[in-house]
Tab-separated table of C-alpha atoms and ligand atoms in Angstrom:
chain	number	residue	atom	x	y	z
Y	1	MET	CA	-64.386	25.768	-54.150
Y	2	LYS	CA	-67.145	27.580	-56.057
Y	3	LYS	CA	-70.423	25.720	-55.825
Y	4	PRO	CA	-72.567	25.176	-58.921
Y	5	TRP	CA	-75.501	26.739	-57.076
Y	6	SER	CA	-73.685	29.746	-55.605
Y	7	GLY	CA	-75.170	32.481	-57.890
Y	8	ARG	CA	-77.678	33.870	-55.402
Y	9	PHE	CA	-75.385	33.530	-52.373
Y	10	LYS	CA	-73.263	36.323	-50.918
Y	11	GLN	CA	-71.603	34.401	-48.081
Y	12	SER	CA	-69.700	31.165	-48.369
Y	13	THR	CA	-70.984	28.036	-46.641
Y	14	ASP	CA	-70.047	27.517	-43.017
Y	15	ARG	CA	-67.463	24.725	-42.707
Y	16	LEU	CA	-69.620	22.873	-40.244
Y	17	MET	CA	-72.606	23.115	-42.575
Y	18	GLU	CA	-70.469	21.930	-45.447
Y	19	ALA	CA	-69.409	18.822	-43.555
Y	20	PHE	CA	-72.975	18.291	-42.343
Y	21	SER	CA	-74.526	18.414	-45.777
Y	22	ALA	CA	-71.897	16.517	-47.741
Y	23	SER	CA	-72.746	13.031	-48.936
Y	24	ILE	CA	-69.666	12.475	-51.072
Y	25	ALA	CA	-68.064	10.142	-48.510
Y	26	TYR	CA	-70.694	7.549	-49.323
Y	27	ASP	CA	-72.387	8.510	-52.598
Y	28	ARG	CA	-68.972	8.267	-54.264
Y	29	LYS	CA	-70.028	4.651	-54.663
Y	30	LEU	CA	-72.425	5.769	-57.404
Y	31	TYR	CA	-69.758	7.270	-59.675
Y	32	ALA	CA	-70.040	4.718	-62.497
Y	33	TYR	CA	-73.846	5.016	-62.572
Y	34	ASP	CA	-73.704	8.802	-62.412
Y	35	ILE	CA	-71.367	8.838	-65.398
Y	36	GLU	CA	-73.400	6.259	-67.314
Y	37	GLY	CA	-76.550	8.335	-66.732
Y	38	SER	CA	-74.838	11.573	-67.748
Y	39	ILE	CA	-73.482	10.046	-70.954
Y	40	ALA	CA	-76.980	8.869	-71.905
Y	41	HIS	CA	-78.435	12.269	-70.993
Y	42	ALA	CA	-75.868	14.148	-73.120
Y	43	GLN	CA	-76.499	11.846	-76.071
Y	44	MET	CA	-80.236	12.328	-75.697
Y	45	LEU	CA	-79.813	16.129	-75.554
Y	46	ALA	CA	-77.932	16.015	-78.865
Y	47	HIS	CA	-80.444	13.598	-80.373
Y	48	SER	CA	-83.275	15.994	-79.418
Y	49	GLY	CA	-81.424	19.017	-80.793
Y	50	VAL	CA	-81.067	20.667	-77.377
Y	51	ILE	CA	-77.261	20.694	-77.665
Y	52	ARG	CA	-75.046	20.212	-80.717
Y	53	PRO	CA	-73.620	16.764	-81.546
Y	54	GLY	CA	-70.068	18.136	-81.224
Y	55	GLU	CA	-70.858	19.405	-77.724
Y	56	ALA	CA	-72.266	16.035	-76.708
Y	57	LYS	CA	-69.152	14.361	-78.042
Y	58	LYS	CA	-66.908	16.566	-75.906
Y	59	ILE	CA	-69.042	15.952	-72.840
Y	60	VAL	CA	-69.077	12.202	-73.373
Y	61	SER	CA	-65.331	11.943	-73.876
Y	62	GLY	CA	-64.732	14.087	-70.778
Y	63	LEU	CA	-67.022	11.829	-68.778
Y	64	ARG	CA	-65.206	8.731	-70.024
Y	65	LYS	CA	-61.933	10.275	-68.907
Y	66	ILE	CA	-63.419	10.876	-65.463
Y	67	LEU	CA	-64.539	7.247	-65.292
Y	68	LYS	CA	-60.945	6.196	-65.947
Y	69	GLU	CA	-59.753	8.540	-63.206
Y	70	PHE	CA	-62.130	6.891	-60.754
Y	71	GLU	CA	-61.119	3.415	-61.845
Y	72	SER	CA	-57.428	4.117	-61.485
Y	73	GLY	CA	-58.044	5.675	-58.073
Y	74	CYS	CA	-56.794	9.123	-58.973
Y	75	PHE	CA	-60.091	11.037	-58.852
Y	76	GLU	CA	-59.988	13.388	-55.925
Y	77	CYS	CA	-63.384	13.941	-54.311
Y	78	LYS	CA	-63.972	17.287	-52.606
Y	79	GLU	CA	-66.274	17.617	-49.642
Y	80	SER	CA	-66.943	21.244	-50.556
Y	81	LEU	CA	-68.618	19.948	-53.717
Y	82	GLU	CA	-71.172	18.089	-51.601
Y	83	ASP	CA	-71.977	15.024	-53.605
Y	84	ILE	CA	-70.927	12.773	-56.427
Y	85	HIS	CA	-72.992	14.694	-58.982
Y	86	MET	CA	-71.317	18.042	-58.371
Y	87	ASN	CA	-67.876	16.513	-58.025
Y	88	ILE	CA	-68.148	14.958	-61.452
Y	89	GLU	CA	-69.673	18.035	-63.055
Y	90	SER	CA	-66.981	20.260	-61.657
Y	91	ARG	CA	-64.207	17.949	-62.875
Y	92	LEU	CA	-65.846	17.875	-66.288
Y	93	ALA	CA	-65.591	21.660	-66.439
Y	94	GLU	CA	-61.888	21.444	-65.569
Y	95	LEU	CA	-61.370	18.923	-68.357
Y	96	ILE	CA	-63.476	20.347	-71.213
Y	97	GLY	CA	-64.233	23.932	-70.230
Y	98	PRO	CA	-67.545	25.824	-70.334
Y	99	VAL	CA	-69.323	23.340	-72.627
Y	100	ALA	CA	-69.490	21.091	-69.532
Y	101	GLY	CA	-72.145	23.500	-68.265
Y	102	LYS	CA	-74.549	22.249	-70.947
Y	103	LEU	CA	-74.754	18.735	-69.491
Y	104	HIS	CA	-77.145	19.790	-66.744
Y	105	THR	CA	-79.685	21.193	-69.243
Y	106	ALA	CA	-83.159	19.697	-68.676
Y	107	ARG	CA	-81.945	17.909	-65.585
Y	108	SER	CA	-81.815	18.428	-61.836
Y	109	ARG	CA	-79.879	16.588	-59.190
Y	110	ASN	CA	-83.277	15.456	-57.965
Y	111	ASP	CA	-83.974	13.259	-60.961
Y	112	GLN	CA	-80.267	12.552	-61.413
Y	113	VAL	CA	-79.861	11.031	-57.962
Y	114	CYS	CA	-82.984	8.891	-58.449
Y	115	LEU	CA	-81.566	7.635	-61.707
Y	116	ASP	CA	-78.249	6.782	-60.083
Y	117	ILE	CA	-79.804	4.779	-57.252
Y	118	ARG	CA	-82.081	2.945	-59.645
Y	119	LEU	CA	-79.148	1.986	-61.881
Y	120	TYR	CA	-77.147	0.938	-58.827
Y	121	LEU	CA	-79.934	-1.085	-57.282
Y	122	ARG	CA	-80.877	-2.754	-60.557
Y	123	ALA	CA	-77.323	-4.054	-60.873
Y	124	GLU	CA	-77.048	-5.072	-57.213
Y	125	VAL	CA	-80.378	-6.878	-57.199
Y	126	GLY	CA	-79.147	-8.843	-60.191
Y	127	GLU	CA	-76.058	-9.853	-58.223
Y	128	ILE	CA	-77.978	-10.711	-55.086
Y	129	ARG	CA	-80.349	-12.896	-57.093
Y	130	GLU	CA	-77.309	-14.683	-58.513
Y	131	SER	CA	-75.902	-15.220	-55.012
Y	132	LEU	CA	-79.244	-16.582	-53.840
Y	133	LEU	CA	-79.243	-18.983	-56.762
Y	134	GLU	CA	-75.725	-20.078	-55.898
Y	135	LEU	CA	-76.773	-20.837	-52.332
Y	136	GLU	CA	-79.872	-22.664	-53.559
Y	137	LYS	CA	-77.756	-24.815	-55.860
Y	138	THR	CA	-75.441	-25.585	-52.958
Y	139	LEU	CA	-78.416	-26.723	-50.895
Y	140	LEU	CA	-79.730	-28.788	-53.764
Y	141	ALA	CA	-76.413	-30.582	-54.166
Y	142	LEU	CA	-76.233	-31.207	-50.418
Y	143	ALA	CA	-79.807	-32.487	-50.417
Y	144	ALA	CA	-79.054	-34.901	-53.251
Y	145	ASP	CA	-76.142	-36.270	-51.222
Y	146	HIS	CA	-78.129	-36.668	-47.995
Y	147	ILE	CA	-81.431	-38.258	-48.985
Y	148	ASP	CA	-80.829	-41.325	-46.795
Y	149	PHE	CA	-79.608	-39.265	-43.881
Y	150	ILE	CA	-82.330	-39.388	-41.240
Y	151	LEU	CA	-82.509	-36.842	-38.511
Y	152	PRO	CA	-85.112	-35.937	-35.949
Y	153	GLY	CA	-87.433	-33.223	-37.178
Y	154	TYR	CA	-88.339	-30.787	-34.407
Y	155	THR	CA	-91.340	-28.848	-33.258
Y	156	HIS	CA	-90.952	-26.640	-30.175
Y	157	LEU	CA	-87.297	-27.707	-30.436
Y	158	GLN	CA	-88.422	-31.090	-29.142
Y	159	ARG	CA	-87.840	-34.191	-31.211
Y	160	ALA	CA	-90.993	-34.740	-33.262
Y	161	GLN	CA	-90.833	-37.035	-36.297
Y	162	PRO	CA	-88.020	-38.493	-38.383
Y	163	VAL	CA	-87.234	-36.633	-41.586
Y	164	SER	CA	-84.601	-36.813	-44.242
Y	165	LEU	CA	-81.866	-34.191	-43.956
Y	166	ALA	CA	-82.451	-33.549	-47.660
Y	167	HIS	CA	-86.039	-32.554	-46.873
Y	168	HIS	CA	-84.868	-30.177	-44.156
Y	169	LEU	CA	-82.299	-28.566	-46.461
Y	170	LEU	CA	-84.877	-28.198	-49.216
Y	171	ALA	CA	-87.130	-26.378	-46.746
Y	172	HIS	CA	-84.456	-23.682	-46.566
Y	173	LEU	CA	-84.173	-23.741	-50.333
Y	174	GLU	CA	-87.906	-22.988	-50.648
Y	175	MET	CA	-87.487	-19.863	-48.520
Y	176	LEU	CA	-84.587	-18.646	-50.630
Y	177	GLU	CA	-86.508	-19.309	-53.821
Y	178	ARG	CA	-89.322	-17.082	-52.553
Y	179	ASP	CA	-86.690	-14.436	-51.801
Y	180	ARG	CA	-85.402	-14.643	-55.332
Y	181	GLU	CA	-88.931	-14.288	-56.675
Y	182	ARG	CA	-89.613	-11.331	-54.387
Y	183	LEU	CA	-86.531	-9.559	-55.706
Y	184	ALA	CA	-87.571	-10.250	-59.303
Y	185	ASP	CA	-90.873	-8.606	-58.490
Y	186	ALA	CA	-89.233	-5.631	-56.755
Y	187	LEU	CA	-87.111	-5.215	-59.866
Y	188	LYS	CA	-90.240	-4.206	-61.800
Y	189	ARG	CA	-90.532	-1.102	-59.617
Y	190	ILE	CA	-86.792	-0.430	-59.647
Y	191	ASP	CA	-86.454	-0.637	-63.411
Y	192	VAL	CA	-88.142	2.728	-64.126
Y	193	MET	CA	-86.353	5.717	-65.706
Y	194	PRO	CA	-86.955	9.011	-63.828
Y	195	LEU	CA	-84.746	11.344	-65.891
Y	196	GLY	CA	-86.686	14.208	-67.474
Y	197	SER	CA	-88.613	14.887	-64.262
Y	198	ALA	CA	-85.985	17.547	-63.501
Y	199	ALA	CA	-86.501	19.289	-60.154
Y	200	LEU	CA	-90.135	18.233	-59.793
Y	201	ALA	CA	-92.215	19.629	-62.649
Y	202	GLY	CA	-90.618	18.224	-65.783
Y	203	THR	CA	-88.684	20.398	-68.228
Y	204	ASN	CA	-89.191	23.188	-70.759
Y	205	PHE	CA	-86.863	21.524	-73.249
Y	206	PRO	CA	-88.193	19.251	-75.988
Y	207	ILE	CA	-86.379	16.158	-74.738
Y	208	ASP	CA	-86.941	12.558	-75.776
Y	209	ARG	CA	-87.263	10.554	-72.578
Y	210	ALA	CA	-87.860	7.305	-74.431
Y	211	TYR	CA	-84.467	7.751	-76.075
Y	212	THR	CA	-82.704	7.947	-72.695
Y	213	GLN	CA	-84.771	4.994	-71.530
Y	214	LYS	CA	-83.546	2.965	-74.473
Y	215	LEU	CA	-79.928	3.968	-74.000
Y	216	LEU	CA	-80.021	2.919	-70.351
Y	217	GLY	CA	-82.121	-0.188	-70.946
Y	218	PHE	CA	-84.986	0.652	-68.597
Y	219	ALA	CA	-88.244	-1.288	-68.830
Y	220	LYS	CA	-90.403	1.799	-68.189
Y	221	ILE	CA	-90.300	5.569	-67.757
Y	222	SER	CA	-91.881	7.323	-64.793
Y	223	ASN	CA	-95.327	8.838	-65.421
Y	224	ASN	CA	-95.368	11.674	-62.927
Y	225	SER	CA	-92.439	14.007	-62.331
Y	226	ILE	CA	-93.479	14.914	-58.780
Y	227	ASP	CA	-93.695	11.272	-57.795
Y	228	ALA	CA	-90.533	10.357	-59.681
Y	229	VAL	CA	-88.222	12.667	-57.737
Y	230	SER	CA	-89.645	11.811	-54.336
Y	231	ASP	CA	-90.408	8.104	-54.713
Y	232	ARG	CA	-88.212	5.807	-52.661
Y	233	ASP	CA	-90.730	2.938	-52.488
Y	234	PHE	CA	-88.515	0.816	-54.691
Y	235	LEU	CA	-85.626	0.898	-52.276
Y	236	ILE	CA	-87.840	0.300	-49.252
Y	237	GLU	CA	-89.329	-2.672	-51.047
Y	238	PHE	CA	-85.860	-3.952	-51.735
Y	239	SER	CA	-84.878	-3.390	-48.099
Y	240	ALA	CA	-87.922	-5.331	-46.927
Y	241	ALA	CA	-87.042	-8.196	-49.251
Y	242	ALA	CA	-83.470	-8.027	-47.931
Y	243	ALA	CA	-84.725	-8.118	-44.339
Y	244	MET	CA	-86.658	-11.257	-45.233
Y	245	ILE	CA	-83.532	-12.826	-46.757
Y	246	MET	CA	-81.647	-12.088	-43.544
Y	247	MET	CA	-84.493	-13.488	-41.461
Y	248	HIS	CA	-84.247	-16.710	-43.471
Y	249	LEU	CA	-80.454	-16.861	-43.210
Y	250	SER	CA	-80.673	-16.130	-39.516
Y	251	ARG	CA	-83.057	-19.027	-38.895
Y	252	PHE	CA	-80.708	-21.323	-40.763
Y	253	ALA	CA	-77.723	-19.814	-38.921
Y	254	GLU	CA	-79.380	-20.562	-35.608
Y	255	GLU	CA	-79.678	-24.205	-36.626
Y	256	VAL	CA	-76.043	-24.322	-37.689
Y	257	VAL	CA	-75.062	-22.926	-34.293
Y	258	LEU	CA	-77.209	-25.476	-32.463
Y	259	TRP	CA	-76.210	-28.332	-34.714
Y	260	SER	CA	-72.514	-27.708	-34.307
Y	261	SER	CA	-72.752	-27.935	-30.521
Y	262	SER	CA	-71.798	-31.241	-28.881
Y	263	GLU	CA	-75.397	-31.468	-27.669
Y	264	PHE	CA	-76.700	-31.823	-31.238
Y	265	ASN	CA	-73.532	-32.762	-33.074
Y	266	PHE	CA	-75.175	-32.892	-36.540
Y	267	ILE	CA	-72.685	-30.712	-38.375
Y	268	GLU	CA	-69.021	-29.859	-38.350
Y	269	LEU	CA	-67.899	-26.641	-39.990
Y	270	SER	CA	-64.588	-26.637	-41.819
Y	271	ASP	CA	-61.614	-24.940	-40.219
Y	272	ALA	CA	-61.757	-22.436	-43.046
Y	273	PHE	CA	-65.187	-21.266	-41.882
Y	274	SER	CA	-64.725	-21.387	-38.117
Y	275	THR	CA	-62.752	-19.430	-35.587
Y	276	GLY	CA	-61.076	-20.328	-32.321
Y	277	SER	CA	-61.046	-18.907	-28.828
Y	278	SER	CA	-58.197	-16.764	-27.563
Y	279	ILE	CA	-58.339	-18.489	-24.186
Y	280	MET	CA	-59.892	-21.951	-24.597
Y	281	PRO	CA	-57.612	-23.993	-26.847
Y	282	GLN	CA	-60.168	-26.716	-27.550
Y	283	LYS	CA	-62.777	-24.378	-29.018
Y	284	LYS	CA	-63.959	-24.248	-32.599
Y	285	ASN	CA	-66.767	-21.763	-32.932
Y	286	PRO	CA	-69.448	-21.356	-35.620
Y	287	ASP	CA	-68.747	-17.628	-35.988
Y	288	PRO	CA	-69.904	-17.257	-39.587
Y	289	ALA	CA	-73.383	-18.417	-38.585
Y	290	GLU	CA	-73.371	-16.211	-35.496
Y	291	LEU	CA	-72.299	-13.162	-37.488
Y	292	VAL	CA	-75.027	-13.735	-40.061
Y	293	ARG	CA	-77.538	-14.004	-37.218
Y	294	GLY	CA	-76.139	-10.818	-35.691
Y	295	LYS	CA	-76.034	-8.832	-38.916
Y	296	THR	CA	-79.726	-9.483	-39.423
Y	297	GLY	CA	-80.266	-6.769	-36.821
Y	298	ARG	CA	-78.665	-4.015	-38.863
Y	299	VAL	CA	-80.577	-4.980	-42.001
Y	300	TYR	CA	-83.874	-4.780	-40.059
Y	301	GLY	CA	-82.658	-1.465	-38.637
Y	302	ASN	CA	-81.912	-0.110	-42.109
Y	303	LEU	CA	-85.447	-0.932	-43.215
Y	304	MET	CA	-86.885	0.933	-40.220
Y	305	ALA	CA	-84.556	3.878	-40.864
Y	306	LEU	CA	-85.782	4.183	-44.444
Y	307	LEU	CA	-89.448	3.893	-43.553
Y	308	THR	CA	-88.948	6.555	-40.905
Y	309	VAL	CA	-87.124	8.933	-43.267
Y	310	MET	CA	-90.081	8.732	-45.647
Y	311	LYS	CA	-92.768	9.097	-43.030
Y	312	SER	CA	-94.657	12.420	-43.318
Y	313	LEU	CA	-92.347	13.698	-46.034
Y	314	PRO	CA	-94.258	16.253	-48.137
Y	315	LEU	CA	-93.933	16.143	-51.920
Y	316	ALA	CA	-91.638	16.421	-53.734
Y	317	TYR	CA	-87.865	16.273	-53.184
Y	318	ASN	CA	-86.621	17.110	-49.681
Y	319	ARG	CA	-83.047	16.922	-48.526
Y	320	ASP	CA	-84.074	14.243	-46.028
Y	321	LEU	CA	-83.955	11.914	-49.003
Y	322	GLN	CA	-80.178	12.043	-48.982
Y	323	GLU	CA	-80.447	9.835	-45.884
Y	324	ASP	CA	-81.614	6.973	-48.114
Y	325	LYS	CA	-78.157	5.999	-49.233
Y	326	GLU	CA	-76.237	4.772	-46.202
Y	327	PRO	CA	-78.913	2.310	-45.031
Y	328	LEU	CA	-79.399	1.099	-48.591
Y	329	PHE	CA	-75.694	0.603	-49.265
Y	330	ASP	CA	-75.193	-1.101	-45.937
Y	331	THR	CA	-78.053	-3.498	-46.613
Y	332	VAL	CA	-76.741	-4.349	-50.080
Y	333	ASP	CA	-73.196	-4.946	-48.810
Y	334	THR	CA	-74.334	-6.942	-45.780
Y	335	VAL	CA	-76.702	-9.218	-47.681
Y	336	LYS	CA	-74.133	-9.926	-50.394
Y	337	MET	CA	-71.445	-10.772	-47.873
Y	338	CYS	CA	-73.758	-12.945	-45.769
Y	339	LEU	CA	-74.954	-14.925	-48.787
Y	340	ALA	CA	-71.391	-15.549	-49.970
Y	341	VAL	CA	-70.176	-16.598	-46.520
Y	342	PHE	CA	-73.174	-18.835	-45.929
Y	343	THR	CA	-72.588	-20.601	-49.232
Y	344	GLY	CA	-68.906	-21.146	-48.454
Y	345	MET	CA	-69.717	-22.331	-44.944
Y	346	LEU	CA	-72.202	-24.942	-46.203
Y	347	GLN	CA	-70.088	-26.086	-49.126
Y	348	THR	CA	-67.257	-26.966	-46.775
Y	349	ALA	CA	-69.290	-28.303	-43.850
Y	350	ARG	CA	-69.718	-31.968	-43.016
Y	351	PHE	CA	-73.026	-33.359	-41.837
Y	352	LYS	CA	-72.689	-36.007	-39.184
Y	353	PRO	CA	-75.284	-38.759	-39.284
Y	354	LEU	CA	-76.878	-39.636	-36.030
Y	355	PRO	CA	-76.657	-43.467	-35.729
Y	356	LEU	CA	-80.142	-44.910	-36.145
Y	357	GLU	CA	-79.683	-46.722	-32.838
Y	358	LYS	CA	-79.313	-43.363	-31.097
Y	359	LEU	CA	-82.343	-42.012	-32.905
Y	360	ARG	CA	-84.468	-44.948	-31.800
Y	361	GLU	CA	-83.443	-44.518	-28.224
Y	362	SER	CA	-84.946	-41.157	-27.682
Y	363	GLY	CA	-87.885	-39.052	-28.464
Y	364	PHE	CA	-90.479	-41.618	-29.609
Y	365	LEU	CA	-90.122	-40.171	-33.090
Y	366	THR	CA	-92.542	-42.657	-34.639
Y	367	ALA	CA	-95.326	-42.399	-32.085
Y	368	THR	CA	-97.488	-40.586	-34.655
Y	369	ASP	CA	-96.964	-43.503	-37.032
Y	370	MET	CA	-98.237	-45.805	-34.309
Y	371	ALA	CA	-101.363	-43.697	-33.882
Y	372	ASP	CA	-101.908	-43.642	-37.655
Y	373	TYR	CA	-101.528	-47.432	-37.655
Y	374	LEU	CA	-104.286	-47.765	-35.085
Y	375	VAL	CA	-106.504	-45.533	-37.211
Y	376	GLU	CA	-106.009	-47.931	-40.099
Y	377	LYS	CA	-107.028	-50.731	-37.738
Y	378	GLY	CA	-110.301	-48.963	-37.119
Y	379	LEU	CA	-109.801	-46.601	-34.168
Y	380	PRO	CA	-110.866	-42.961	-34.486
Y	381	PHE	CA	-107.730	-40.788	-34.479
Y	382	ARG	CA	-108.387	-39.259	-31.047
Y	383	GLU	CA	-108.610	-42.726	-29.457
Y	384	ALA	CA	-105.562	-43.872	-31.371
Y	385	HIS	CA	-103.724	-40.837	-30.011
Y	386	GLU	CA	-104.776	-41.779	-26.472
Y	387	VAL	CA	-103.700	-45.427	-26.837
Y	388	THR	CA	-100.334	-44.386	-28.285
Y	389	GLY	CA	-99.912	-41.917	-25.432
Y	390	GLN	CA	-100.467	-44.764	-22.988
Y	391	THR	CA	-97.889	-46.825	-24.869
Y	392	VAL	CA	-95.360	-43.989	-24.586
Y	393	ALA	CA	-96.100	-43.674	-20.860
Y	394	TYR	CA	-95.592	-47.439	-20.503
Y	395	CYS	CA	-92.249	-47.270	-22.331
Y	396	LEU	CA	-91.094	-44.361	-20.169
Y	397	GLU	CA	-91.959	-46.329	-17.058
Y	398	LYS	CA	-90.139	-49.451	-18.304
Y	399	GLN	CA	-87.280	-47.369	-19.751
Y	400	LYS	CA	-87.725	-48.862	-23.190
Y	401	HIS	CA	-87.903	-47.227	-26.549
Y	402	LEU	CA	-90.808	-47.723	-28.898
Y	403	GLU	CA	-89.182	-50.411	-31.030
Y	404	GLU	CA	-88.126	-52.481	-28.006
Y	405	ILE	CA	-91.590	-53.156	-26.746
Y	406	THR	CA	-93.001	-56.638	-27.481
Y	407	LEU	CA	-96.252	-57.470	-29.240
Y	408	ASP	CA	-97.590	-59.030	-26.012
Y	409	GLU	CA	-96.949	-55.848	-24.110
Y	410	LEU	CA	-98.598	-53.826	-26.865
Y	411	ARG	CA	-101.653	-56.062	-26.991
Y	412	LYS	CA	-102.196	-55.506	-23.296
Y	413	ILE	CA	-102.664	-51.848	-24.102
Y	414	SER	CA	-104.814	-52.426	-27.199
Y	415	ALA	CA	-105.979	-55.559	-28.946
Y	416	ARG	CA	-105.742	-53.741	-32.267
Y	417	PHE	CA	-101.957	-54.139	-32.376
Y	418	GLU	CA	-100.669	-56.876	-34.657
Y	419	LYS	CA	-97.168	-57.834	-35.603
Y	420	ASP	CA	-97.073	-55.529	-38.676
Y	421	ILE	CA	-96.870	-52.609	-36.220
Y	422	PHE	CA	-93.092	-53.029	-36.026
Y	423	ASP	CA	-92.744	-52.383	-39.695
Y	424	ARG	CA	-94.653	-49.156	-39.248
Y	425	ILE	CA	-92.615	-47.699	-36.436
Y	426	ALA	CA	-89.204	-48.345	-37.971
Y	427	LEU	CA	-87.519	-45.022	-38.699
Y	428	GLU	CA	-86.860	-45.375	-42.439
Y	429	LYS	CA	-90.314	-46.801	-42.973
Y	430	SER	CA	-91.812	-43.862	-41.175
Y	431	VAL	CA	-89.947	-41.460	-43.438
Y	432	ASP	CA	-90.967	-43.259	-46.613
Y	433	ARG	CA	-94.628	-43.469	-45.699
Y	434	LYS	CA	-94.895	-39.659	-45.809
Y	435	ASP	CA	-95.669	-40.185	-49.421
Y	436	VAL	CA	-97.629	-37.029	-50.203
Y	437	HIS	CA	-96.603	-34.113	-52.373
Y	438	GLY	CA	-94.348	-32.029	-50.139
Y	439	GLY	CA	-93.745	-34.910	-47.710
Y	440	THR	CA	-90.447	-36.355	-46.550
Y	441	SER	CA	-90.638	-39.769	-48.249
Y	442	ARG	CA	-87.445	-40.432	-50.136
Y	443	LYS	CA	-89.384	-40.957	-53.352
Y	444	ARG	CA	-91.021	-37.532	-53.018
Y	445	ILE	CA	-87.692	-35.918	-52.178
Y	446	ARG	CA	-86.161	-37.373	-55.343
Y	447	GLN	CA	-89.047	-35.903	-57.327
Y	448	GLN	CA	-88.471	-32.503	-55.715
Y	449	ILE	CA	-84.776	-32.682	-56.518
Y	450	THR	CA	-85.547	-33.459	-60.158
Y	451	ARG	CA	-87.978	-30.539	-60.338
Y	452	LEU	CA	-85.546	-28.138	-58.676
Y	453	ARG	CA	-82.644	-29.215	-60.896
Y	454	ARG	CA	-84.795	-28.304	-63.884
Y	455	GLU	CA	-86.075	-25.028	-62.446
Y	456	LEU	CA	-82.818	-23.696	-61.040
Y	457	LYS	CA	-80.960	-24.189	-64.298
Y	458	SER	CA	-82.396	-20.930	-65.613
R	501	LIG	N1	-76.976	14.529	-52.633
R	501	LIG	C1	-78.360	14.727	-52.881
R	501	LIG	C2	-79.151	13.496	-52.445
R	501	LIG	O1	-78.576	12.519	-52.253
R	501	LIG	C3	-78.582	14.961	-54.336
R	501	LIG	C4	-79.821	15.740	-54.633
R	501	LIG	C5	-79.646	17.105	-54.155
R	501	LIG	N2	-80.753	17.939	-54.517
R	501	LIG	C6	-80.961	19.102	-53.904
R	501	LIG	N3	-82.008	19.756	-54.294
R	501	LIG	N4	-80.190	19.564	-52.958
R	501	LIG	O2	-80.346	13.541	-52.284
């Protein structure tokens, strides 16, 4: 197959080299964006008088035909034509003849490939933001249904203080909301039109870049052609935001794994989102959560791969940059899949309340409330902490839980205790007294739910 760049070459490309340099196996994914960009470019060339309107028309209709060929699965990609750009250009020549050769006027594959990835990523970021929103709405609905569901909150994975499950779920929602914001911000750097930078220096032709920008709906055009063809910051930024999303999902996944064990027993995944064991018939495993946790590794790896490809790369375009695509595509596909699976897993899961009796029995969850009570009765917090510590030690010795101890016993430890202490160390009371903005009181949670319902509507 004759290559579009073969003019100065006497020998044909070595087969091994051809296979080594080809990116068509994966950049085929960009076909729709490549065609969209080429259509806009051809129309701009006609608009600027660089080619004739009739020529642009032929080019555009040829490109539309090629799009149909891709969509119906009958476009045959050739490795000898290296990448998606040359495959499409060569097919265009087959379809419309020599006028196809005018499409590449005032353009290089260097700015073309940047355009394609930016169009691709702009669309994918939009979808990922939608998936994040979907997951956030799922969490919000679950939170609204579980306000009265009290579970032990943990620090150091030790039982710490009682919290509402709704509050815990909304903590995960906050992380995802920051992710969505981060992507919106990254979008500002993605949504920039590089076409017209050509190979690196710009072009001799009197083109109208703003016209192409308008046709493709970009917010900005690039200001420096050298930067434009070699900039991959936008996809690294996206990959970093994606790594953060996976980190968040992975933390949540770890909880789902723990919670679905018989040791915790806070959640049961549906059969539809679990798998069994090939040897142990009784097993029902939280595989979706484990896979999300596991896939976080490859998304981190992709980010490191991209940073490393860019390290020490001299200006402007270098072929190294072709290595941007596989990590990027893998990250996009992985994050989308993980978000969808996580949403499905949570929508079909059942949370299992821990009976309050069980909660009371272990962990001294309201010991901090006892210390706070003593502060209100006049003790400095450090002393109150000490007295409460002694009370816990006493309970441990007597094998009692905090709510079982009598006022007489308490008063032997400190005369500050009065009978209203029992009201303060009851679990629900403890939750509701965390009545600060951002706290776990049920009133505050309801306010957060109202706010989030309003904000997530958009
Ligand atoms: N397939 C190439 C890439 O992904 C397209 C740009 C090729 N440019 C070049 N000067 N060889 O980067």
